[in-house]
Coordinates of C-alpha atoms in Angstrom, one line a residue:
M1274 CA 4.6 -7.5 -25.6
D1275 CA 4.8 -10.9 -25.1
Y1276 CA 7.8 -12.3 -22.9
L1277 CA 9.3 -15.5 -21.6
I1278 CA 11.3 -15.7 -18.2
R1279 CA 13.5 -18.4 -18.8
N1280 CA 14.8 -20.8 -16.3
A1281 CA 14.4 -19.2 -13.4
R1282 CA 16.4 -20.1 -10.3
T1283 CA 13.4 -20.5 -8.1
I1284 CA 9.7 -19.3 -8.3
L1285 CA 8.0 -18.7 -5.0
T1286 CA 4.1 -18.9 -6.9
M1287 CA 2.5 -18.0 -3.6
D1288 CA -0.5 -20.1 -5.4
D1289 CA -3.0 -22.4 -3.3
D1290 CA -0.3 -24.9 -2.8
S1291 CA 2.5 -22.7 -2.0
R1292 CA 4.9 -24.3 -4.7
E1293 CA 8.2 -23.5 -5.1
L1294 CA 9.5 -24.1 -8.9
S1295 CA 13.0 -24.5 -9.9
S1296 CA 14.6 -24.2 -13.4
T1297 CA 11.4 -23.5 -14.7
D1298 CA 9.8 -21.0 -17.4
I1299 CA 7.0 -18.1 -17.1
R1300 CA 5.0 -17.4 -20.5
I1301 CA 3.6 -13.9 -20.4
A1302 CA 0.8 -12.8 -23.2
D1303 CA -1.8 -10.0 -23.1
G1304 CA -0.9 -9.0 -19.7
V1305 CA -1.8 -12.5 -18.3
I1306 CA 0.5 -15.4 -17.2
T1307 CA -0.4 -18.2 -20.0
E1308 CA 1.9 -20.8 -19.3
I1309 CA 4.4 -22.2 -16.4
G1310 CA 6.8 -25.1 -17.1
P1311 CA 10.6 -26.2 -18.0
D1312 CA 12.3 -25.5 -21.7
L1313 CA 9.1 -23.5 -22.9
P1314 CA 9.6 -22.8 -26.6
S1315 CA 11.0 -19.2 -26.8
T1316 CA 8.7 -16.6 -28.3
G1317 CA 8.6 -13.1 -27.5
E1318 CA 11.3 -11.5 -25.7
V1319 CA 13.6 -13.7 -23.5
I1320 CA 14.1 -12.6 -20.0
D1321 CA 17.2 -14.8 -18.2
A1322 CA 16.2 -15.6 -14.9
S1323 CA 18.8 -18.4 -14.2
R1324 CA 20.4 -16.6 -11.4
A1325 CA 17.6 -15.1 -10.0
V1326 CA 14.3 -15.7 -7.7
V1327 CA 11.0 -14.6 -9.0
T1328 CA 7.9 -13.8 -7.0
P1329 CA 4.9 -12.0 -7.7
G1330 CA 4.8 -8.4 -7.5
L1331 CA 4.4 -7.0 -4.0
V1332 CA 1.4 -5.2 -3.2
N1333 CA 1.3 -2.1 -0.8
T1334 CA -1.8 -1.6 0.9
H1335 CA -1.3 1.7 2.6
H1336 CA 0.1 4.9 1.4
H1337 CA -0.2 8.7 1.4
L1338 CA 2.1 9.5 -1.4
Y1339 CA 1.9 13.4 -1.0
Q1340 CA 3.8 12.9 2.1
T1341 CA 7.3 12.1 -0.4
L1342 CA 7.3 15.9 -0.3
T1343 CA 7.8 16.2 3.3
R1344 CA 10.2 13.4 4.6
A1345 CA 12.4 13.9 7.9
V1346 CA 10.7 17.3 8.7
P1347 CA 12.7 18.7 11.7
G1348 CA 9.7 19.8 13.9
G1349 CA 8.1 16.2 13.1
Q1350 CA 11.1 13.8 13.7
D1351 CA 10.5 12.7 17.2
A1352 CA 7.1 13.5 17.8
L1353 CA 4.1 11.1 18.6
L1354 CA 1.3 10.6 16.1
F1355 CA -0.8 13.7 16.9
G1356 CA 1.9 16.0 17.5
W1357 CA 3.5 15.0 14.3
L1358 CA 0.5 15.4 12.3
Q1359 CA -0.2 19.1 14.0
T1360 CA 3.5 20.1 12.8
L1361 CA 2.7 18.8 9.4
Y1362 CA -0.9 19.8 8.7
P1363 CA 0.3 23.7 8.0
I1364 CA 3.0 22.4 5.6
W1365 CA 0.4 20.2 3.5
S1366 CA -2.0 23.0 3.7
R1367 CA 0.6 24.8 1.3
F1368 CA 0.2 22.0 -1.3
G1369 CA -1.6 22.1 -4.7
P1370 CA -1.9 19.7 -8.2
D1371 CA 1.4 19.8 -8.8
E1372 CA 2.9 18.6 -5.5
M1373 CA 0.2 15.6 -5.5
R1374 CA 1.2 14.3 -8.9
V1375 CA 5.0 14.7 -8.6
S1376 CA 5.1 13.3 -5.0
A1377 CA 3.0 10.5 -6.3
M1378 CA 5.2 9.6 -9.0
V1379 CA 8.6 9.7 -6.7
G1380 CA 6.6 7.5 -4.2
L1381 CA 5.4 5.0 -6.9
A1382 CA 8.4 4.6 -8.5
E1383 CA 10.4 4.0 -5.3
L1384 CA 7.9 1.1 -4.6
A1385 CA 8.5 -0.1 -8.1
L1386 CA 11.8 -0.6 -7.6
S1387 CA 11.7 -2.0 -4.1
G1388 CA 9.6 -4.8 -5.9
C1389 CA 5.7 -3.5 -5.6
T1390 CA 3.5 -3.7 -8.6
M1391 CA 0.3 -2.7 -7.0
S1392 CA -0.3 0.1 -4.4
S1393 CA -3.0 2.0 -2.7
D1394 CA -3.0 5.6 -1.7
H1395 CA -5.1 7.4 0.8
L1396 CA -5.4 11.0 -0.1
Y1397 CA -7.4 12.7 2.5
L1398 CA -6.6 16.5 1.9
Y1399 CA -7.4 18.7 -1.1
P1400 CA -6.1 22.3 -0.5
N1401 CA -5.4 24.7 -3.5
G1402 CA -7.4 23.0 -6.2
A1403 CA -5.9 19.6 -5.7
R1404 CA -8.0 16.6 -6.8
L1405 CA -7.3 12.6 -6.8
E1406 CA -6.8 12.6 -10.6
D1407 CA -3.6 14.5 -9.8
T1408 CA -2.5 11.2 -8.0
I1409 CA -3.9 9.3 -10.9
D1410 CA -2.3 10.7 -13.5
G1411 CA 1.0 10.4 -11.7
A1412 CA 0.5 6.6 -11.4
R1413 CA -0.4 6.1 -15.0
E1414 CA 2.9 8.0 -15.8
V1415 CA 4.9 5.2 -13.7
G1416 CA 3.0 2.4 -14.6
L1417 CA 1.8 0.9 -11.6
R1418 CA -1.7 -0.9 -10.8
F1419 CA -3.1 1.7 -8.6
H1420 CA -5.9 2.2 -6.1
P1421 CA -6.5 5.7 -4.8
T1422 CA -9.1 5.9 -2.5
R1423 CA -10.9 9.6 -1.9
G1424 CA -10.1 10.2 1.6
A1425 CA -11.4 13.4 3.6
M1426 CA -11.3 15.0 6.8
S1427 CA -14.5 17.0 8.1
I1428 CA -13.9 18.0 11.9
G1429 CA -11.5 21.0 12.5
E1430 CA -9.9 22.4 15.1
S1431 CA -12.8 24.7 15.8
D1432 CA -15.0 21.7 16.3
G1433 CA -13.1 19.7 18.3
G1434 CA -11.0 17.5 15.6
L1435 CA -7.4 17.8 15.0
P1436 CA -7.1 19.2 11.3
P1437 CA -6.6 22.8 11.2
D1438 CA -10.1 24.4 9.5
M1439 CA -8.6 25.4 6.3
L1440 CA -7.9 21.4 5.3
V1441 CA -11.4 20.3 6.3
E1442 CA -14.3 20.0 3.6
D1443 CA -17.9 20.1 3.9
E1444 CA -19.4 16.4 4.2
R1445 CA -22.2 17.0 1.3
A1446 CA -19.0 18.0 -0.7
I1447 CA -17.3 15.2 0.1
L1448 CA -19.8 12.9 -0.8
E1449 CA -20.0 14.3 -3.8
D1450 CA -16.8 14.4 -5.2
C1451 CA -16.5 10.4 -4.0
I1452 CA -19.4 9.7 -6.4
R1453 CA -17.3 11.8 -9.2
V1454 CA -14.2 10.2 -8.9
I1455 CA -15.6 6.8 -8.8
D1456 CA -17.8 7.4 -11.8
A1457 CA -15.4 8.8 -13.7
F1458 CA -12.1 6.7 -12.9
H1459 CA -13.1 3.1 -10.9
D1460 CA -12.7 0.0 -13.1
P1461 CA -14.4 -3.3 -11.5
S1462 CA -13.4 -5.4 -14.4
D1463 CA -10.9 -8.5 -14.1
G1464 CA -7.2 -6.9 -14.6
A1465 CA -8.2 -3.3 -13.8
M1466 CA -5.1 -1.1 -13.8
L1467 CA -7.3 1.7 -11.7
R1468 CA -9.8 0.9 -9.0
V1469 CA -10.8 4.0 -6.7
G1470 CA -12.1 3.4 -3.0
V1471 CA -14.0 5.5 0.0
A1472 CA -11.8 6.8 2.8
P1473 CA -12.5 9.3 5.3
C1474 CA -9.2 9.9 7.0
S1475 CA -9.8 8.8 10.7
P1476 CA -12.4 8.6 13.4
F1477 CA -10.6 11.9 15.1
S1478 CA -11.2 13.7 11.7
V1479 CA -14.8 13.0 10.5
S1480 CA -18.2 12.6 12.1
R1481 CA -19.8 9.5 12.8
E1482 CA -22.3 10.9 10.0
L1483 CA -19.6 10.9 7.2
M1484 CA -18.4 7.5 8.2
R1485 CA -21.8 6.0 8.1
D1486 CA -22.6 8.0 4.9
A1487 CA -19.5 6.8 3.1
A1488 CA -20.2 3.0 4.1
V1489 CA -23.6 3.6 2.1
L1490 CA -22.0 5.1 -0.8
A1491 CA -19.5 3.0 -1.3
R1492 CA -21.7 -0.3 -1.0
D1493 CA -23.8 1.1 -3.3
K1494 CA -21.3 2.2 -5.8
G1495 CA -19.7 -1.4 -5.4
V1496 CA -16.2 -0.2 -4.2
M1497 CA -14.2 -0.6 -1.3
M1498 CA -13.6 1.5 1.9
H1499 CA -10.6 2.3 4.0
T1500 CA -9.7 4.5 6.9
H1501 CA -7.0 4.8 9.9
L1502 CA -8.2 2.5 12.7
A1503 CA -6.9 1.6 16.4
E1504 CA -3.4 3.2 15.5
N1505 CA -1.4 3.9 19.1
D1506 CA -3.0 4.5 22.9
E1507 CA -4.2 8.0 21.9
D1508 CA -6.2 6.7 19.3
I1509 CA -7.8 4.1 21.9
A1510 CA -8.5 6.9 24.4
Y1511 CA -10.1 9.1 22.0
S1512 CA -12.5 6.5 21.1
Q1513 CA -13.5 5.7 24.5
A1514 CA -13.8 9.2 25.5
Q1515 CA -15.8 10.5 22.4
F1516 CA -17.4 7.6 21.2
G1517 CA -17.7 5.1 24.4
C1518 CA -16.4 2.3 22.9
R1519 CA -13.2 0.7 21.3
P1520 CA -12.6 1.2 17.9
G1521 CA -13.6 -2.1 16.8
Q1522 CA -17.1 -1.4 18.3
Y1523 CA -16.8 1.8 16.5
A1524 CA -16.4 0.7 13.0
E1525 CA -19.0 -2.4 13.4
D1526 CA -21.8 0.0 14.4
L1527 CA -20.8 2.3 11.3
G1528 CA -21.0 -0.3 8.9
W1529 CA -16.9 -0.5 8.7
V1530 CA -16.3 -4.1 8.8
G1531 CA -16.9 -6.6 5.9
D1532 CA -14.8 -8.1 3.1
D1533 CA -15.0 -4.6 1.4
V1534 CA -13.4 -2.9 4.1
W1535 CA -9.4 -2.7 4.9
H1536 CA -8.0 -0.6 8.0
A1537 CA -4.6 0.9 8.5
H1538 CA -2.4 -0.1 11.3
C1539 CA -4.6 -1.8 13.9
V1540 CA -1.7 -1.8 16.1
K1541 CA -3.9 -1.8 19.2
L1542 CA -6.7 -4.7 18.6
D1543 CA -7.7 -6.6 21.1
S1544 CA -8.7 -10.1 20.9
T1545 CA -12.4 -9.6 20.9
E1546 CA -11.6 -7.0 17.8
T1547 CA -9.5 -9.4 15.7
A1548 CA -12.2 -12.0 16.1
L1549 CA -14.8 -9.3 14.8
F1550 CA -12.2 -8.7 12.0
A1551 CA -11.6 -12.4 11.0
H1552 CA -15.4 -13.2 11.1
T1553 CA -16.0 -10.4 9.1
R1554 CA -13.3 -10.9 6.8
T1555 CA -12.3 -7.2 7.5
G1556 CA -8.5 -6.4 6.5
V1557 CA -5.7 -5.1 7.6
A1558 CA -2.6 -3.1 6.3
H1559 CA 0.5 -3.6 8.5
C1560 CA 2.8 -0.9 8.5
P1561 CA 5.3 -1.7 10.7
C1562 CA 8.0 0.7 10.0
S1563 CA 5.8 3.7 10.2
N1564 CA 4.5 2.3 13.6
C1565 CA 8.2 2.1 14.7
R1566 CA 9.0 5.3 13.8
L1567 CA 5.9 7.2 15.6
G1568 CA 6.2 4.9 18.6
S1569 CA 3.0 3.5 18.1
G1570 CA 3.5 0.0 19.0
I1571 CA 3.9 -3.9 17.3
A1572 CA 0.9 -4.9 15.8
P1573 CA -0.4 -8.2 16.7
V1574 CA 0.0 -9.6 13.2
R1575 CA 0.8 -13.2 14.3
Q1576 CA -2.6 -13.4 16.4
M1577 CA -4.5 -11.9 13.5
R1578 CA -3.0 -14.2 11.3
D1579 CA -3.6 -17.4 13.4
A1580 CA -7.5 -16.0 13.8
G1581 CA -7.6 -15.9 9.7
V1582 CA -7.9 -12.2 9.5
K1583 CA -6.5 -11.1 5.7
V1584 CA -3.3 -9.0 6.3
G1585 CA -1.1 -7.0 3.6
L1586 CA 1.6 -4.5 4.0
G1587 CA 2.0 -0.9 3.8
V1588 CA 4.8 1.3 4.0
D1589 CA 2.5 4.2 5.2
G1590 CA 3.0 8.0 4.4
S1591 CA 6.8 8.8 3.3
A1592 CA 6.5 11.6 6.2
S1593 CA 6.2 8.7 8.6
N1594 CA 8.4 6.1 7.5
D1595 CA 10.4 7.8 6.0
Q1596 CA 11.1 5.9 2.9
G1597 CA 8.7 3.4 0.6
N1598 CA 10.8 0.4 0.3
L1599 CA 8.5 -2.4 0.5
I1600 CA 10.7 -5.4 0.7
D1601 CA 12.4 -3.5 3.6
E1602 CA 9.1 -3.3 5.2
A1603 CA 8.3 -7.2 4.7
R1604 CA 11.4 -7.7 6.9
Q1605 CA 10.6 -5.2 9.6
A1606 CA 7.8 -6.8 9.6
M1607 CA 9.0 -10.2 10.0
L1608 CA 11.7 -9.2 12.6
L1609 CA 8.9 -7.4 15.0
Q1610 CA 6.6 -10.4 15.1
R1611 CA 9.8 -12.6 16.2
V1612 CA 11.0 -9.9 18.8
A1613 CA 7.4 -9.6 20.2
F1614 CA 6.3 -13.0 20.4
G1615 CA 9.5 -15.7 19.3
A1616 CA 12.2 -16.3 16.6
D1617 CA 9.6 -18.8 15.1
K1618 CA 6.9 -16.7 15.1
M1619 CA 7.3 -15.1 11.5
S1620 CA 9.1 -16.9 8.8
A1621 CA 10.7 -15.4 5.5
R1622 CA 8.2 -17.1 3.4
E1623 CA 5.2 -16.5 5.1
V1624 CA 6.1 -12.6 5.4
L1625 CA 6.6 -12.7 1.6
R1626 CA 3.3 -14.4 0.9
I1627 CA 1.7 -11.6 3.2
A1628 CA 3.7 -9.0 0.9
T1629 CA 1.9 -10.5 -2.1
R1630 CA -1.2 -12.5 -2.1
G1631 CA -1.8 -11.2 1.3
G1632 CA -2.1 -7.8 0.0
A1633 CA -3.9 -8.7 -3.1
E1634 CA -6.5 -10.4 -1.0
V1635 CA -6.9 -7.1 1.4
L1636 CA -7.4 -5.3 -1.7
G1637 CA -10.0 -7.5 -3.4
R1638 CA -7.7 -8.8 -6.4
S1639 CA -8.2 -12.5 -6.7
D1640 CA -6.7 -12.0 -10.0
C1641 CA -3.3 -10.7 -8.7
G1642 CA -0.7 -11.8 -6.2
Q1643 CA 0.0 -15.4 -7.4
I1644 CA 2.1 -16.7 -10.5
A1645 CA -0.3 -19.1 -11.7
V1646 CA -1.7 -19.7 -15.7
G1647 CA -4.6 -17.3 -15.7
K1648 CA -3.3 -14.8 -13.2
R1649 CA -2.4 -10.9 -14.4
A1650 CA 1.7 -10.6 -14.9
D1651 CA 2.8 -8.6 -11.9
I1652 CA 6.0 -10.2 -11.4
A1653 CA 9.2 -9.2 -9.6
I1654 CA 12.4 -10.9 -10.3
W1655 CA 15.3 -10.6 -7.9
D1656 CA 18.9 -11.2 -9.0
V1657 CA 20.7 -13.3 -6.3
S1658 CA 24.1 -13.7 -7.6
G1659 CA 25.3 -10.2 -6.0
L1660 CA 26.8 -9.1 -2.8
E1661 CA 23.6 -9.2 -0.9
S1662 CA 22.8 -13.0 -1.3
A1663 CA 26.6 -14.2 -1.2
G1664 CA 26.7 -17.0 0.9
S1665 CA 23.1 -17.4 1.4
W1666 CA 22.1 -21.0 1.7
D1667 CA 18.4 -20.4 0.9
P1668 CA 18.2 -17.5 -1.9
A1669 CA 14.4 -17.8 -1.7
A1670 CA 14.7 -16.2 1.8
L1671 CA 14.9 -13.0 0.3
V1672 CA 14.0 -10.9 3.4
L1673 CA 16.8 -12.5 5.2
A1674 CA 19.7 -12.2 3.0
G1675 CA 18.7 -10.9 -0.5
P1676 CA 18.1 -7.6 -2.6
R1677 CA 16.5 -4.6 -1.7
Q1678 CA 15.6 -3.6 -5.3
V1679 CA 14.5 -5.8 -8.0
R1680 CA 16.3 -6.2 -11.4
D1681 CA 13.2 -6.3 -13.4
L1682 CA 9.7 -5.7 -12.8
F1683 CA 6.4 -6.3 -14.7
V1684 CA 3.2 -4.8 -14.4
D1685 CA 0.2 -6.5 -16.3
G1686 CA 2.8 -7.9 -18.6
R1687 CA 4.6 -4.4 -19.3
Q1688 CA 8.4 -4.1 -18.0
I1689 CA 8.3 -1.3 -16.1
V1690 CA 11.9 -1.7 -14.3
R1691 CA 14.8 -3.1 -16.7
D1692 CA 18.1 -4.0 -15.0
G1693 CA 17.4 -1.9 -12.1
R1694 CA 16.1 1.2 -13.8
M1695 CA 12.5 2.5 -14.5
T1696 CA 11.4 2.3 -18.2
T1697 CA 8.3 4.6 -18.1
I1698 CA 9.5 7.8 -16.6
D1699 CA 12.8 9.9 -16.5
L1700 CA 13.3 9.3 -12.9
P1701 CA 16.3 12.0 -12.5
R1702 CA 14.0 14.7 -14.0
V1703 CA 11.4 13.6 -11.3
I1704 CA 13.5 13.9 -8.5
E1705 CA 14.7 17.2 -9.8
D1706 CA 10.8 18.3 -9.7
Q1707 CA 10.5 16.9 -6.2
N1708 CA 13.4 18.6 -5.0
R1709 CA 12.5 22.1 -6.3
L1710 CA 8.9 21.6 -4.7
A1711 CA 10.4 20.8 -1.5
T1712 CA 12.4 23.2 -1.3
R1713 CA 9.7 25.9 -2.3
L1714 CA 7.6 24.3 0.5
A1715 CA 10.6 24.5 3.1
G1716 CA 11.3 28.2 2.3

């Protein structure tokens, strides 16, 4: 279906010139933005945006969707990263295909209602017959553009790793399944709704050999690579003790830098590692709420951006956030950079650019992340006539004073949120399924 977004109060294009347009229309046809300008002829369904700010859809560059089933678990609420993982691993070992699919639907719906049109996912455990396609099926129902990654853990407690042995896999089997899911699901074409990546979980849960082999496989297949890196002080200490170097050097030695790589967190990157990432065009998924929740620290995003590092935002897993609202994540990112480096170090507009075009660049999507003719029609419409924007002198400064939920959301030209409600799934039924599964796990 074709649409005309009519008479937008403000459009934050995030294009190459960072244009901001007022009283302007956007035409959508066949999933693409085909025309932008005032007083366009009315064809297709007309969406009134006269009281709205229009932005590109937000992009989530790091998530563990399965964790929406384990929010606010008492034993992990106040733990640091490693202790938090050790509390939750036994619970996650009881998951299966239903848990993976339903939790993905809940997590992606939550993201959609917060303005997100594209999300990655890092699934690194596969208990009881679970497979990557369980989350892919959930994403297709919700309708978000999806970048799942085939994660893995191969070093269990008996071999000096952190995860329990019941959750680790044989490394040859991991690589074989990476090939299977890439061949079955990855779509490299422009406008793709589904792309698959390769994502060993972290340096403390897989071997050096698997990291190296995964990089070789990913580049042979032409897919992107993702892992956790330099998340907190424990992470740095582990790298220095086990590998004799900092995480950035470890990543470089194993081929884990480049335009086809993005790392989650990077809270503890030093200046040398930041320069390395800038030079190699390696991306970073910044997860400010999770970093606060686990006490990991404040990532040096200001320094990364100034150096030229590609930075996007991520909500991280819902067990360490414990929500998945991406516009709130953008606000938190801005506030943390201000409290750490000064009130003039991150503007509302800059953080929205990080949340939109920045995330698209991190995921290798030059076809998304901006409102421009020829780009995919991933568009968020924010009603700024309500309580949260009342009295605002600058409605486009959404993260300072604006709605926390979209009014309308388009993904590839399909309206998946209309007047604040999902159009693609029966959300109350999905929530009921989620609560039933969570009750069973808790019991």
